[in-house]
Amino acid sequence: MTEVAKLEKHGSIAVLTIDSPPVNALGLDVRRALLKYISMAEADPEIEAVILACAGQTFSAGADISEFGKPFQAPDLGVVCRHIENSSKIIVAAIHGTALGGGLEVALCCHYRIAVPSARLGLPEVALGLLPGAGGTQRIPRLIGARKALEFITGGAPVSASAAREMGIVDEVADEGALVGSALEYVRKLIAGGAPLRRVRDLEDRIAADRQQPELFDEFRRSNARAFRGKDAPESIVKAIEAAVALPFEEGLAREFELFVELEKGLQAKAQIHAFFAERTASKVKDVPGDTPVLPVRTVGVVGAGTMGGGIAMNFLNVGIPVHIVETAQANLDRGIATIRKNYEISLKRGKLTAEALERRMSLLHATLDLGDLRDCDLIIEAVFESMPLKQEIFAKLDAVARDGAILASNTSFLDLNQIARATSRPDHVIGLHFFSPANVMPLLEVVRGDATAKPVVATAMKLARKIGKVPVLSGVCDGFIANRAMRARTEQADLLLLQNLSPDAIDAAIYDYGFAMGPFRMLDLVGLDVIGRDSTERSVAKDLVAAGRMGQKSGGGYYDYDEARAARPSEAALDIIRAHAAWKGIAQRSFSQEEIVARLLHPVVNEGAKILEEGIAMRASDIDVAMIKGYNWPVQTGGPMFWADAVGLPRIVETMKALEAEQGEAMRPSRLLVELAESGRTFGSL
Ligand code: T1G
């Protein structure tokens, strides 16, 4: 057994420190060590109390997620928790970093909890398609009441130490950086004051009050129906908290365990755990070692203060990196700066930003009309109109202005980065940083590696992405990189189904029922049909609708009709225009089964993903899942298109693609990799 903990005596107080990097996850060795050392402390007559602390960056971040799906090994976390809670000596949790999931559940079994101000505490199991399985759904309601517990556990978001103190989850806030010292002082006071062995499980007042409001659970279900749609874990959490209120503690614990096992055995938990690890794996570049030296990024230049340029700038201002933003005209510059300030003021109004933080960020923003002012920037990101000649001109100028060693990046969403790099004398320092709009909100950042991009530049971009809170996915150079290219397959099929006599609401409903927040045609109406495809001259349904004055929601009608409250309803006028367009194109009309609609919309996305993989544009199938989940809100409970395809069965995907190939030609031919995997009974996950 690896030594993952130690017990040190400070007079009559023992400090039990877990030391299991990187996050003190409660794997088998840690569970065994906890039982061993707590039993030792209990047996030692000199010890009056135990402080449970963790070494490294954080208090325990929960169960070891990598153990899920593998054969269970005793002791389980429930046994450890029970042992702590029934200890004959006071046990105090000393919390720093993030006490999450099972880590917080262990702390809840301690008799008291002390935390440093920077600590954060939460039960994020819902993000893994699970629920707290070590008593969290039974103990938290006893501390904060069922209503707050419902929010806290189905939301999964951690709270600060001071908020946890307010809620009664934490008893004492320690001095930052002096946790063990503060904890020792706190425990001495507890001992001197004859503090009882207080067990959270014995606190009945709050749940007794909750018993008077049985309707609160169904009210919560109704008000969260949209957010919880298609996901199993939230409803199971509600049931577990209902059990906490309705049943005696032990029965409630048993009910929680039953619900936990049900979720853990289900596909959604497997999918969301896949997504959790896939996101972290995506940051690792196969031929760029993790210890590759990175280049400094102390100041950033942004060329273009439009929607994208402004949003990109905000990412760096948010983490204290100064930004020099350049425009060609003062009016554009003023508008861009004003938009950035307005976005921060919205956060201020929502209580997500303080006034001084807002001003501090704005003070780091330097606006200029002169590219020469970027001469000292370590990284310059171009975010101008998608025109290759324009980008080449700008990169040539940046190359002349930027200091030696500066990285030049383009935010292009589909243009050839290699061609852009060739406009400079430093192609090895040119990279793509493709942000997704809104750039200050969407988590995906596609890091586009050119043929000449140097490894330290790749390493710098991947690390910088995490620093600004983005999820990086490395992409090779192709039209649309990963997420846009894969999603285009769905868009094309949706447009074709529309012309083959499927209504916008039938297509949107299939996508919505699959788990997306909104279908493609509702989205187009929201964005505005006059905006879509305005650069192309080719006739399209959207152009025909615009020609008939149907711009989408903003004009009261697009693919749908909208009432004053912007509620959508099917539109006969839109259908007439769509049918006329289909007739003009000579598209045969036909009907489709529900199952066929989903297959025709989403199997081509999987096939495109297989091509992206076999062309080496993406390093891994799971990277494609991350890009789609983080860039297009692909329903995380499916694991992403490639994980989902493995669950559907690749032969089924091949079958759909062959039917589409017969109907639409070789563009729909099943990819070679997909066919190989299907025929050999393998999966994308086996790659
Ligand atoms: N188990 C196993 N590995 C974990 C882990 C965990 N709980 N948490 C993180 N890691 C790995 C991660 O894969 C990465 O590995 C490294 O640690 C650093 O992570 C019974 C059922 C704690 C906020 O959901 O939110 O308890 O890539 O890159 O950005 O009721 O990790 O280096 O090889 O994310 O500093 C509930 C999940 C579990 C917390 C740190 N707990 N972790 O963020 O580092 S289920 C969670 C996080 C449970 C009980 C239930 C974050 C973090 P590698 P990182 P970070």
XYZ file of C-alpha atoms and ligand atoms in Angstrom:
742
model
C 0.000 0.000 0.000
C 1.435 3.425 -0.975
C 1.965 5.696 2.064
C -0.700 8.337 1.445
C -1.145 9.771 4.919
C 0.591 10.484 8.181
C -0.405 11.077 11.790
C 1.507 13.660 13.853
C 0.849 14.553 17.467
C 0.726 18.145 18.679
C 0.299 17.572 22.393
C -3.052 15.888 22.836
C -4.193 16.764 19.314
C -3.322 14.519 16.359
C -3.036 15.929 12.861
C -3.928 13.332 10.223
C -2.682 14.547 6.841
C -3.689 12.860 3.597
C -1.001 13.198 0.945
C -2.142 11.681 -2.340
C -1.401 14.014 -5.274
C -2.766 15.599 -7.319
C -6.076 16.152 -5.522
C -6.102 13.761 -2.530
C -8.826 11.710 -4.217
C -10.352 9.121 -1.911
C -8.992 6.085 -3.696
C -8.524 2.719 -2.036
C -5.162 3.563 -0.396
C -6.545 6.782 1.077
C -9.676 5.080 2.384
C -7.582 2.406 4.051
C -5.211 5.014 5.507
C -8.095 7.010 6.959
C -9.459 3.931 8.749
C -5.998 2.948 9.942
C -4.986 6.301 11.377
C -8.335 7.204 12.907
C -8.376 3.843 14.659
C -4.821 4.541 15.872
C -5.844 7.958 17.182
C -8.870 6.506 18.946
C -6.714 3.850 20.601
C -4.144 6.374 21.828
C -5.161 7.601 25.311
C -2.998 10.704 24.928
C -5.004 11.922 21.974
C -8.099 14.003 22.725
C -8.941 15.162 19.205
C -7.943 14.734 15.551
C -7.517 17.329 12.826
C -8.094 15.877 9.340
C -6.102 17.863 6.780
C -4.658 17.345 3.293
C -1.287 18.129 1.808
C -0.758 19.722 -1.589
C -3.082 21.963 -3.564
C -6.359 20.955 -2.014
C -8.432 19.133 0.562
C -9.822 15.979 -0.968
C -11.572 16.635 -4.292
C -13.731 13.563 -3.865
C -13.864 9.925 -4.755
C -11.281 8.693 -7.235
C -13.326 9.051 -10.420
C -10.976 6.670 -12.227
C -12.229 3.861 -9.943
C -15.799 4.106 -11.246
C -16.861 1.303 -13.505
C -14.151 -0.970 -12.077
C -14.706 -3.781 -9.551
C -15.393 -2.274 -6.152
C -12.698 -2.634 -3.439
C -13.574 -2.346 0.283
C -13.618 -0.304 2.395
C -16.170 1.899 0.705
C -16.370 5.576 1.505
C -19.552 5.061 3.525
C -17.665 2.828 5.960
C -14.935 5.459 6.344
C -17.532 8.189 6.889
C -19.366 6.156 9.494
C -16.102 5.465 11.319
C -15.287 9.177 11.484
C -18.781 10.206 12.528
C -18.951 7.601 15.317
C -15.484 8.388 16.613
C -15.237 8.725 20.367
C -12.924 11.708 19.891
C -13.611 15.046 18.253
C -12.514 15.077 14.613
C -12.202 18.443 12.857
C -11.796 18.868 9.096
C -9.248 21.537 8.143
C -10.099 22.610 4.608
C -8.120 24.412 1.932
C -8.380 24.359 -1.867
C -11.536 22.610 -3.037
C -13.384 20.178 -0.767
C -15.548 18.527 -3.387
C -17.833 15.501 -3.599
C -16.672 12.747 -1.304
C -14.099 15.161 0.123
C -16.852 17.410 1.438
C -18.863 14.357 2.502
C -15.947 13.183 4.639
C -15.727 16.670 6.129
C -19.467 16.557 6.890
C -18.875 13.420 8.956
C -16.324 15.246 11.052
C -17.728 16.938 14.115
C -16.567 20.421 13.120
C -15.154 22.086 10.000
C -12.645 24.946 9.675
C -11.603 26.397 6.316
C -9.283 29.073 4.959
C -11.016 32.008 3.206
C -9.871 30.883 -0.261
C -11.336 27.384 0.158
C -14.315 26.323 -1.922
C -16.743 23.558 -0.987
C -19.200 21.738 -3.217
C -20.943 18.558 -4.315
C -20.340 18.539 -8.111
C -21.317 14.900 -8.657
C -24.224 16.012 -10.855
C -21.640 17.091 -13.458
C -20.531 13.461 -13.613
C -24.091 12.181 -14.000
C -23.976 11.013 -10.380
C -25.170 12.135 -6.955
C -23.236 12.416 -3.679
C -23.060 8.742 -2.645
C -21.489 9.075 0.811
C -24.278 10.781 2.678
C -24.104 14.224 1.129
C -27.782 14.225 0.157
C -28.708 13.282 3.735
C -26.378 15.510 5.740
C -26.489 18.740 3.707
C -30.316 19.137 4.120
C -29.800 18.709 7.875
C -27.410 21.660 7.811
C -29.017 24.046 5.309
C -32.563 22.785 4.755
C -34.025 20.928 1.773
C -34.707 23.963 -0.410
C -31.084 25.196 -0.346
C -29.828 21.617 -0.526
C -31.781 21.101 -3.762
C -30.058 24.118 -5.334
C -26.640 23.269 -3.892
C -26.568 19.639 -5.024
C -28.418 19.762 -8.369
C -26.410 22.893 -9.229
C -23.122 21.334 -8.197
C -21.372 24.704 -7.981
C -18.895 25.107 -5.099
C -19.331 27.935 -2.595
C -16.697 30.033 -0.842
C -15.632 29.371 2.727
C -17.450 32.474 3.923
C -20.653 31.439 2.148
C -20.284 27.953 3.600
C -19.858 29.569 7.016
C -23.079 31.524 6.461
C -24.837 28.324 5.434
C -23.585 26.449 8.488
C -21.486 23.991 6.476
C -18.289 25.475 7.919
C -17.964 26.409 11.601
C -14.840 28.564 11.541
C -12.850 30.473 8.932
C -9.079 30.176 9.516
C -6.257 32.575 8.709
C -5.184 32.191 5.082
C -1.931 30.241 4.883
C -2.084 29.235 8.575
C -4.670 26.485 8.408
C -3.148 23.887 10.703
C -2.145 26.527 13.267
C -5.639 27.992 13.216
C -7.124 24.512 13.418
C -4.981 23.601 16.443
C -6.088 26.792 18.202
C -9.712 26.127 17.288
C -9.583 22.525 18.538
C -7.960 23.579 21.811
C -10.902 25.952 22.303
C -13.362 23.165 21.513
C -11.713 20.852 24.022
C -11.523 23.576 26.670
C -15.174 24.388 26.100
C -16.227 20.772 26.391
C -17.607 20.845 22.827
C -19.810 17.796 22.160
C -19.249 15.114 19.516
C -21.741 16.896 17.261
C -22.949 14.675 14.395
C -24.645 16.321 11.425
C -26.871 13.247 11.092
C -28.492 14.123 14.452
C -29.555 17.630 13.375
C -33.321 17.340 12.840
C -34.705 20.925 13.130
C -34.394 21.930 9.486
C -35.746 18.765 7.978
C -38.566 18.749 10.524
C -39.544 22.167 9.161
C -39.196 20.847 5.606
C -41.676 18.098 6.400
C -44.302 20.846 6.675
C -43.704 21.781 3.024
C -44.046 18.574 0.987
C -44.884 20.647 -2.101
C -41.402 22.167 -2.259
C -40.019 19.197 -4.161
C -42.551 19.258 -6.985
C -42.263 23.034 -7.154
C -38.506 22.611 -7.567
C -39.021 19.975 -10.245
C -41.371 22.225 -12.184
C -39.158 25.285 -12.030
C -36.127 23.297 -13.174
C -37.784 21.027 -15.736
C -36.078 22.729 -18.685
C -32.612 22.684 -17.117
C -32.925 19.062 -16.012
C -34.476 17.827 -19.264
C -32.864 14.636 -20.577
C -30.595 14.182 -17.565
C -31.086 11.419 -14.960
C -28.939 12.704 -12.087
C -30.921 15.835 -11.072
C -34.177 13.898 -10.537
C -32.310 11.233 -8.538
C -30.858 13.990 -6.357
C -34.340 15.392 -5.718
C -35.515 11.908 -4.739
C -32.551 11.470 -2.382
C -33.255 14.768 -0.651
C -36.958 13.872 -0.404
C -35.787 10.720 1.372
C -33.657 12.801 3.735
C -36.764 14.704 4.779
C -39.193 11.782 4.843
C -37.123 8.909 6.246
C -34.993 8.219 9.319
C -31.297 8.839 8.621
C -30.209 5.234 8.032
C -33.122 4.570 5.673
C -32.391 7.798 3.848
C -28.747 6.758 3.510
C -29.830 3.426 2.062
C -32.123 5.184 -0.416
C -29.294 7.509 -1.433
C -27.002 4.531 -2.057
C -29.673 2.798 -4.147
C -30.107 5.905 -6.300
C -26.320 6.315 -6.585
C -25.800 2.746 -7.808
C -28.604 3.176 -10.348
C -26.906 6.265 -11.783
C -23.410 4.772 -11.707
C -24.606 1.782 -13.724
C -26.279 4.043 -16.280
C -24.834 5.286 -19.574
C -25.119 8.974 -18.663
C -22.618 8.713 -15.793
C -20.211 6.818 -18.033
C -20.672 9.503 -20.680
C -20.122 12.418 -18.303
C -17.113 10.780 -16.637
C -15.728 10.221 -20.138
C -16.249 13.931 -20.833
C -14.542 14.874 -17.551
C -11.360 12.970 -18.353
C -11.524 13.788 -22.079
C -11.408 17.497 -21.299
C -8.219 17.037 -19.263
C -6.636 14.663 -21.758
C -7.294 17.132 -24.582
C -4.795 19.528 -22.974
C -2.014 16.988 -23.544
C -0.328 17.153 -26.956
C 1.131 13.768 -27.933
C 4.422 15.046 -29.407
C 4.844 18.056 -27.109
C 6.046 16.850 -23.679
C 4.308 18.370 -20.657
C 7.616 19.933 -19.540
C 8.232 21.761 -22.847
C 9.349 25.283 -21.893
C 6.620 27.834 -22.556
C 7.089 31.390 -23.779
C 6.170 34.320 -21.522
C 2.787 35.995 -22.106
C 2.866 39.183 -20.041
C 1.061 41.496 -22.454
C -1.330 40.686 -25.274
C -2.191 42.597 -28.414
C -5.569 42.224 -30.106
C -6.095 43.448 -33.658
C -9.754 44.289 -34.140
C -12.168 45.592 -31.495
C -15.296 44.060 -32.936
C -17.469 41.447 -31.210
C -14.740 38.806 -31.352
C -11.791 41.099 -30.658
C -13.525 42.644 -27.653
C -14.559 39.267 -26.256
C -11.051 37.880 -26.762
C -9.520 40.867 -24.980
C -11.807 40.294 -21.971
C -10.394 36.802 -21.410
C -6.968 38.270 -20.731
C -8.168 41.291 -18.765
C -10.095 38.858 -16.534
C -6.857 37.226 -15.395
C -4.889 40.449 -15.055
C -3.005 40.375 -18.365
C -2.782 43.854 -19.979
C -4.210 44.133 -23.477
C -3.377 46.596 -26.265
C -6.318 46.625 -28.659
C -6.016 48.119 -32.138
C -8.617 49.355 -34.592
C -8.463 51.270 -37.870
C -10.890 54.020 -36.855
C -11.515 55.819 -33.576
C -15.272 55.219 -33.768
C -14.704 51.437 -33.997
C -12.260 51.610 -31.118
C -14.657 53.612 -28.945
C -17.488 51.203 -29.748
C -15.323 48.197 -28.896
C -14.174 49.641 -25.573
C -17.732 50.635 -24.687
C -18.924 47.089 -25.400
C -16.268 45.616 -23.118
C -17.261 48.012 -20.332
C -20.950 47.221 -20.886
C -20.271 43.491 -20.603
C -18.455 44.029 -17.316
C -21.256 46.234 -16.039
C -23.713 43.387 -16.694
C -21.504 41.134 -14.537
C -21.402 43.867 -11.907
C -25.203 44.069 -11.857
C -25.393 40.277 -11.482
C -23.034 40.431 -8.508
C -20.376 38.492 -10.377
C -17.888 41.374 -10.365
C -17.039 44.141 -7.936
C -16.750 47.770 -9.031
C -13.041 47.851 -8.199
C -12.401 44.656 -10.158
C -14.240 46.196 -13.109
C -12.085 49.326 -13.028
C -8.930 47.288 -12.517
C -9.686 45.269 -15.639
C -10.522 48.351 -17.676
C -7.261 49.957 -16.515
C -5.384 47.091 -18.132
C -6.977 47.833 -21.510
C -5.008 50.162 -23.793
C -6.707 51.309 -27.000
C -4.760 52.500 -30.020
C -4.991 53.117 -33.759
C -1.316 52.339 -34.244
C -0.109 48.753 -34.815
C 3.310 49.964 -33.687
C 1.987 50.117 -30.124
C 1.991 46.318 -30.134
C 5.774 46.191 -30.432
C 6.270 44.908 -26.852
C 3.434 42.398 -26.811
C 4.359 38.758 -26.216
C 1.265 37.500 -28.056
C -0.749 39.290 -30.718
C -4.152 37.898 -31.746
C -5.674 39.000 -35.021
C -9.479 39.098 -34.970
C -10.497 40.853 -38.148
C -12.856 40.072 -41.020
C -12.496 36.591 -42.558
C -10.586 37.679 -45.654
C -7.320 35.964 -46.541
C -5.753 38.974 -48.305
C -6.604 41.191 -45.352
C -5.145 38.697 -42.860
C -2.003 38.261 -44.906
C -1.547 42.026 -45.044
C -2.028 42.358 -41.302
C 0.329 39.474 -40.480
C 3.031 40.963 -42.674
C 2.687 44.239 -40.779
C 2.617 42.499 -37.387
C 5.730 40.561 -38.327
C 7.529 43.837 -38.910
C 6.252 45.419 -35.692
C 6.275 42.599 -33.146
C 9.314 41.943 -30.982
C 11.455 38.912 -31.743
C 9.939 35.809 -30.189
C 6.420 37.222 -30.008
C 3.665 34.814 -30.996
C 1.304 35.875 -33.774
C -2.113 34.209 -33.629
C -5.166 34.323 -35.858
C -8.718 33.873 -34.630
C -9.762 32.703 -38.076
C -12.575 30.160 -37.952
C -11.763 28.357 -41.189
C -9.055 30.024 -43.300
C -5.752 28.239 -44.017
C -3.382 29.123 -41.189
C -0.359 27.936 -43.164
C -1.124 30.492 -45.858
C -1.399 33.202 -43.200
C 1.898 32.078 -41.612
C 3.668 32.316 -44.958
C 2.967 36.051 -44.965
C 5.484 36.363 -42.116
C 9.166 35.670 -41.517
C 8.238 33.715 -38.372
C 5.849 30.876 -39.403
C 7.172 28.882 -36.439
C 5.655 31.510 -34.158
C 2.284 31.617 -35.923
C -0.666 29.682 -34.438
C -4.466 29.719 -34.602
C -6.485 30.631 -31.504
C -10.058 30.022 -32.600
C -12.434 31.396 -29.943
C -16.144 30.585 -30.049
C -18.629 33.424 -29.848
C -19.246 34.973 -27.391
C -15.462 34.765 -26.960
C -15.619 35.847 -23.314
C -18.202 33.148 -22.528
C -17.870 29.963 -24.638
C -15.338 27.575 -23.039
C -13.875 26.013 -26.214
C -10.633 27.326 -27.656
C -9.409 25.500 -30.756
C -5.619 25.786 -30.856
C -4.780 25.466 -34.546
C -1.293 24.112 -35.200
C 0.275 25.119 -38.481
C 2.786 22.964 -40.360
C 5.592 25.213 -39.086
C 4.280 26.059 -35.611
C 7.061 25.367 -33.091
C 6.410 23.028 -30.169
C 7.060 25.673 -27.474
C 4.454 27.870 -29.183
C 1.939 25.003 -29.087
C 2.770 24.335 -25.430
C 2.390 28.039 -24.610
C -1.031 28.241 -26.289
C -2.357 25.111 -24.570
C -1.212 26.333 -21.160
C -2.428 29.888 -21.738
C -5.866 28.535 -22.700
C -6.251 26.914 -19.276
C -4.988 30.096 -17.590
C -7.761 32.159 -19.182
C -10.339 29.504 -18.222
C -10.760 28.001 -21.669
C -10.837 24.324 -22.647
C -8.175 23.887 -25.335
C -8.499 21.368 -28.135
C -5.622 21.068 -30.601
C -6.616 21.116 -34.277
C -4.752 20.713 -37.545
C -5.409 23.029 -40.477
C -8.555 22.343 -42.507
C -11.735 24.184 -43.468
C -13.625 24.595 -40.216
C -11.025 22.865 -38.040
C -12.926 20.466 -35.704
C -16.163 21.783 -34.185
C -17.457 23.922 -37.083
C -16.522 21.272 -39.636
C -18.276 18.497 -37.715
C -21.370 20.596 -36.938
C -21.623 21.685 -40.580
C -22.559 18.080 -41.354
C -25.651 18.450 -39.174
C -26.555 21.800 -40.711
C -26.341 20.452 -44.253
C -28.548 17.483 -43.437
C -31.064 19.677 -41.634
C -31.299 21.932 -44.712
C -31.822 18.903 -46.952
C -34.448 17.304 -44.694
C -36.310 20.616 -44.786
C -36.430 20.476 -48.594
C -37.442 16.815 -48.545
C -40.691 17.806 -46.799
C -39.771 17.751 -43.118
C -41.009 20.856 -41.271
C -38.650 23.101 -39.247
C -40.413 22.123 -36.012
C -40.089 18.382 -36.723
C -36.334 18.794 -37.208
C -35.940 21.122 -34.229
C -37.999 18.788 -32.041
C -35.744 15.829 -32.894
C -32.653 17.843 -31.980
C -34.293 19.222 -28.830
C -35.415 15.748 -27.716
C -31.889 14.462 -28.274
C -30.772 16.967 -25.656
C -29.693 20.164 -27.414
C -31.082 23.339 -25.894
C -32.443 24.508 -29.257
C -32.880 23.141 -32.779
C -31.104 24.654 -35.822
C -34.052 26.597 -37.257
C -35.089 28.183 -33.971
C -31.418 29.173 -33.620
C -31.328 30.714 -37.113
C -34.481 32.707 -36.365
C -32.828 33.892 -33.147
C -29.608 34.979 -34.885
C -31.504 36.594 -37.775
C -31.789 35.187 -41.303
C -30.511 38.412 -42.845
C -27.190 37.799 -41.029
C -26.871 34.161 -42.162
C -25.023 33.600 -45.448
C -24.994 37.308 -46.287
C -21.533 36.844 -47.852
C -22.676 34.203 -50.339
C -24.586 34.981 -53.521
C -26.067 31.490 -53.822
C -29.867 31.283 -53.469
C -30.969 29.567 -50.257
C -34.150 29.026 -48.252
C -32.930 31.661 -45.792
C -32.533 34.183 -48.620
C -36.001 33.347 -49.940
C -37.452 33.898 -46.466
C -35.608 37.218 -46.121
C -36.855 38.247 -49.579
C -40.367 37.700 -48.216
C -39.569 39.946 -45.260
C -39.088 37.042 -42.889
C -35.864 37.846 -40.985
C -36.573 35.622 -37.995
C -37.662 36.544 -34.470
C -36.771 40.196 -34.959
C -39.315 40.586 -37.780
C -42.014 38.413 -36.215
C -41.371 35.571 -38.592
C -38.665 33.457 -40.177
C -38.827 29.677 -40.234
C -41.529 30.150 -37.557
C -44.102 32.828 -36.782
C -43.613 34.671 -33.476
C -46.134 36.455 -31.260
C -45.329 39.576 -29.199
C -43.822 37.384 -26.494
C -41.616 35.843 -29.189
C -43.275 32.455 -28.700
C -42.696 30.368 -31.835
C -45.320 28.501 -33.769
C -45.202 26.638 -37.094
C -45.690 28.946 -40.072
C -47.700 28.055 -43.180
C -46.144 31.040 -44.952
C -42.635 29.736 -44.240
C -43.631 26.217 -45.339
C -44.932 27.592 -48.652
C -41.621 29.343 -49.279
C -39.665 26.195 -48.343
C -41.814 24.010 -50.625
C -41.395 26.476 -53.471
C -37.638 26.380 -53.011
C -37.684 22.563 -52.971
C -39.697 22.540 -56.188
C -37.273 24.970 -57.787
C -34.392 22.658 -56.848
C -36.335 19.557 -57.907
C -35.945 17.846 -54.542
C -38.045 14.678 -54.170
C -40.453 14.832 -51.206
C -40.682 11.964 -48.714
C -41.560 11.146 -45.081
C -39.249 10.035 -42.255
C -39.546 8.081 -39.009
C -38.509 9.806 -35.763
C -35.485 7.494 -35.435
C -34.465 8.174 -39.016
C -34.499 11.938 -38.421
C -31.959 11.719 -35.579
C -29.795 9.308 -37.580
C -29.817 11.542 -40.655
C -28.982 14.631 -38.613
C -26.310 13.225 -36.295
C -24.687 10.198 -37.898
C -23.062 12.458 -40.542
C -21.489 14.412 -37.646
C -19.911 11.167 -36.425
C -18.734 10.349 -39.953
C -17.177 13.800 -40.295
C -15.535 13.262 -36.909
C -14.068 9.990 -38.176
C -12.641 11.851 -41.199
C -11.236 14.579 -38.910
C -9.553 11.794 -36.959
C -8.192 9.818 -39.918
C -6.844 13.040 -41.480
C -4.970 13.781 -38.260
C -6.812 17.068 -37.729
C -7.821 15.899 -34.252
C -5.437 13.853 -32.079
C -8.176 11.759 -30.434
C -11.837 10.889 -30.856
C -12.373 12.197 -27.323
C -10.926 15.569 -28.408
C -13.791 15.794 -30.903
C -16.250 15.075 -28.081
C -14.711 17.870 -26.010
C -14.850 20.301 -28.934
C -18.535 19.587 -29.579
C -19.560 19.688 -25.915
C -17.600 22.868 -25.152
C -18.117 24.565 -28.516
C -21.668 23.624 -29.423
C -23.199 22.490 -26.118
C -23.527 18.964 -27.477
C -25.507 17.276 -24.663
C -22.830 16.195 -22.175
C -25.001 13.294 -20.978
C -24.305 11.605 -24.338
C -20.525 11.960 -23.901
C -20.195 13.757 -27.237
C -20.745 12.470 -30.799
C -17.936 9.901 -30.832
C -18.706 8.404 -27.401
C -22.395 8.370 -28.332
C -21.623 6.649 -31.665
C -19.831 3.862 -29.808
C -22.985 3.408 -27.706
C -25.234 3.444 -30.813
C -22.940 0.915 -32.508
C -20.665 1.878 -35.411
C -22.283 -0.603 -37.840
C -25.525 1.334 -37.408
C -23.707 4.577 -38.303
C -22.176 2.927 -41.390
C -25.614 1.730 -42.452
C -27.012 5.271 -42.303
C -24.052 6.690 -44.204
C -24.422 4.115 -46.966
C -28.090 5.081 -47.365
C -27.140 8.764 -47.489
C -24.358 8.023 -49.968
C -26.846 6.308 -52.263
C -29.111 9.335 -52.015
C -26.599 12.205 -51.927
C -23.390 10.907 -53.471
C -19.808 10.342 -52.301
C -19.740 13.266 -49.855
C -21.781 10.979 -47.612
C -19.566 7.929 -48.115
C -18.762 6.316 -44.754
C -15.188 7.173 -43.759
C -12.562 4.463 -44.120
C -11.795 4.548 -40.374
C -15.466 4.239 -39.478
C -15.906 1.227 -41.746
C -12.720 -0.420 -40.440
C -13.799 -0.023 -36.831
C -17.348 -1.184 -37.549
C -16.188 -4.247 -39.444
C -13.654 -5.217 -36.779
C -16.128 -4.729 -33.938
C -14.005 -1.968 -32.446
C -14.984 1.488 -31.169
C -13.621 5.018 -31.245
C -12.920 4.532 -27.554
C -10.565 1.673 -28.409
C -8.262 3.929 -30.439
N -10.620 11.621 -9.144
C -9.576 11.271 -9.911
N -8.775 12.154 -10.557
C -9.076 13.456 -10.396
C -10.175 13.903 -9.619
C -10.946 12.911 -8.959
N -11.966 13.230 -8.163
N -10.187 15.258 -9.671
C -9.173 15.632 -10.448
N -8.505 14.571 -10.882
C -7.303 14.565 -11.733
C -7.569 15.127 -13.110
O -8.045 14.102 -13.967
C -6.186 15.611 -13.491
O -5.423 14.444 -13.839
C -5.606 16.107 -12.174
O -6.371 15.468 -11.140
C -5.727 17.603 -11.999
O -7.111 17.917 -12.262
C -18.683 9.412 -3.478
C -19.214 9.911 -6.085
C -10.296 19.446 -8.075
C -11.187 21.572 -9.095
O -16.083 15.960 -9.398
O -13.212 19.556 -10.289
O -16.792 12.201 -4.945
O -4.893 15.117 -16.206
O -6.690 19.337 -14.281
O -7.837 22.485 -12.855
O -20.153 11.204 -3.457
O -9.939 18.522 -10.838
O -3.267 15.559 -14.349
O -3.723 13.190 -15.080
O -8.942 19.365 -13.101
O -6.564 22.346 -10.616
C -16.499 14.416 -7.193
C -13.423 16.781 -9.942
C -16.015 13.040 -7.539
C -14.088 16.957 -8.586
C -8.897 20.756 -9.623
N -15.423 15.358 -7.344
N -12.188 17.537 -10.038
O -8.883 21.419 -10.851
O -6.876 20.349 -11.975
S -17.302 11.833 -7.415
C -15.283 16.048 -8.484
C -12.204 18.892 -10.266
C -17.554 11.729 -5.744
C -18.865 10.844 -3.851
C -18.824 11.102 -5.329
C -10.867 19.520 -10.504
C -10.322 20.315 -9.298
P -4.254 14.578 -14.938
P -7.455 19.278 -13.009
P -7.508 21.754 -11.594
